[in-house]
Structure formats: structure tokens, C-alpha cells
Short mmCIF file of C-alpha atoms in Angstrom, two decimals:
data_model
loop_
_atom_site.label_atom_id
_atom_site.label_comp_id
_atom_site.label_asym_id
_atom_site.label_seq_id
_atom_site.Cartn_x
_atom_site.Cartn_y
_atom_site.Cartn_z
CA MET A 26 79.74 55.03 -41.61
CA THR A 27 78.91 55.99 -38.14
CA ALA A 28 80.76 53.84 -35.51
CA LYS A 29 77.54 52.94 -33.86
CA ARG A 30 76.00 51.57 -37.05
CA LYS A 31 79.14 49.75 -37.91
CA MET A 32 79.18 48.05 -34.46
CA GLN A 33 75.53 47.19 -34.81
CA ALA A 34 76.15 45.58 -38.17
CA LYS A 35 79.23 43.63 -36.98
CA GLY A 36 77.46 42.62 -33.70
CA ALA A 37 74.44 41.19 -35.76
CA GLN A 38 76.80 39.35 -38.08
CA VAL A 39 78.71 37.74 -35.07
CA ILE A 40 75.67 36.93 -33.01
CA GLY A 41 74.02 35.42 -36.14
CA ALA A 42 77.06 33.29 -36.94
CA MET A 43 77.11 32.00 -33.31
CA LYS A 44 73.41 31.08 -33.39
CA GLU A 45 73.88 29.37 -36.65
CA VAL A 46 76.73 27.25 -35.31
CA VAL A 47 74.92 26.44 -32.07
CA GLY A 48 71.86 25.55 -34.07
CA ARG A 49 73.90 23.16 -36.28
CA ALA A 50 75.64 21.63 -33.28
CA THR A 51 72.43 21.06 -31.33
CA HIS A 52 70.41 20.04 -34.57
CA ASN A 53 68.08 23.03 -33.92
CA ARG A 54 66.78 24.03 -37.25
CA LYS A 55 64.91 27.06 -35.90
CA LEU A 56 67.97 28.49 -34.23
CA GLN A 57 70.13 27.85 -37.24
CA ALA A 58 67.60 29.68 -39.52
CA GLU A 59 67.33 32.48 -37.04
CA GLY A 60 71.19 32.84 -36.97
CA LYS A 61 71.29 32.94 -40.80
CA ALA A 62 68.59 35.70 -40.90
CA GLU A 63 70.36 37.74 -38.33
CA LYS A 64 73.67 37.37 -40.09
CA ALA A 65 72.14 38.48 -43.43
CA ALA A 66 70.49 41.37 -41.72
CA GLY A 67 73.92 42.54 -40.37
CA HIS A 68 75.32 42.32 -43.91
CA GLY A 69 72.49 44.32 -45.30
CA LEU A 70 72.86 47.02 -42.61
CA GLY A 71 76.63 47.25 -43.26
CA GLY A 72 76.04 47.41 -47.02
CA ARG A 73 73.43 50.17 -46.60
CA GLU A 74 75.74 52.33 -44.61
CA LYS A 75 78.56 51.83 -47.06
CA ALA A 76 76.27 53.08 -49.81
CA LYS A 77 75.34 56.02 -47.77
CA ASP A 78 78.98 56.84 -47.18
CA ALA A 79 79.80 56.56 -50.90
CA VAL A 80 76.92 58.94 -51.66
CA ARG A 81 78.07 61.46 -49.07
CA LYS A 82 81.65 61.29 -50.37
CA HIS A 83 80.49 62.44 -53.91
CA MET A 84 78.22 65.08 -52.78
CA PRO A 85 79.57 68.74 -52.87
#
């Protein structure tokens, strides 16, 4: 996994988690949902990069 992609994935997860918490604290459902979506996107990006690394590892 490239360092840039890894940082993007972690950044999206952290920002999403923060938005979700702030949305919960302020009773803002839109912000809470936006945070959940961003966090899920970060997990997806990280998973995709891990899968690409696994394929590259087994390629001759």
C-alpha cells in the first residue's frame, strides 16, 4: 500500500468519525450520516489497497 493512499484512507476514517460524533452531540442527523459515509469510504479505500498489495505479493 502506498503511503499516500494509506494516509488518505486513515484521514477519511478519522474525519468521518469526528463528523459522526459532532453530529451526534449536536443532534444533526445529516452531519452524522455524512460522517458514517466518509468513515465507510475510508475503510473501503484501505481494504482495496490491502487487496492490491496481496495480489502484488503473489505475482511473479
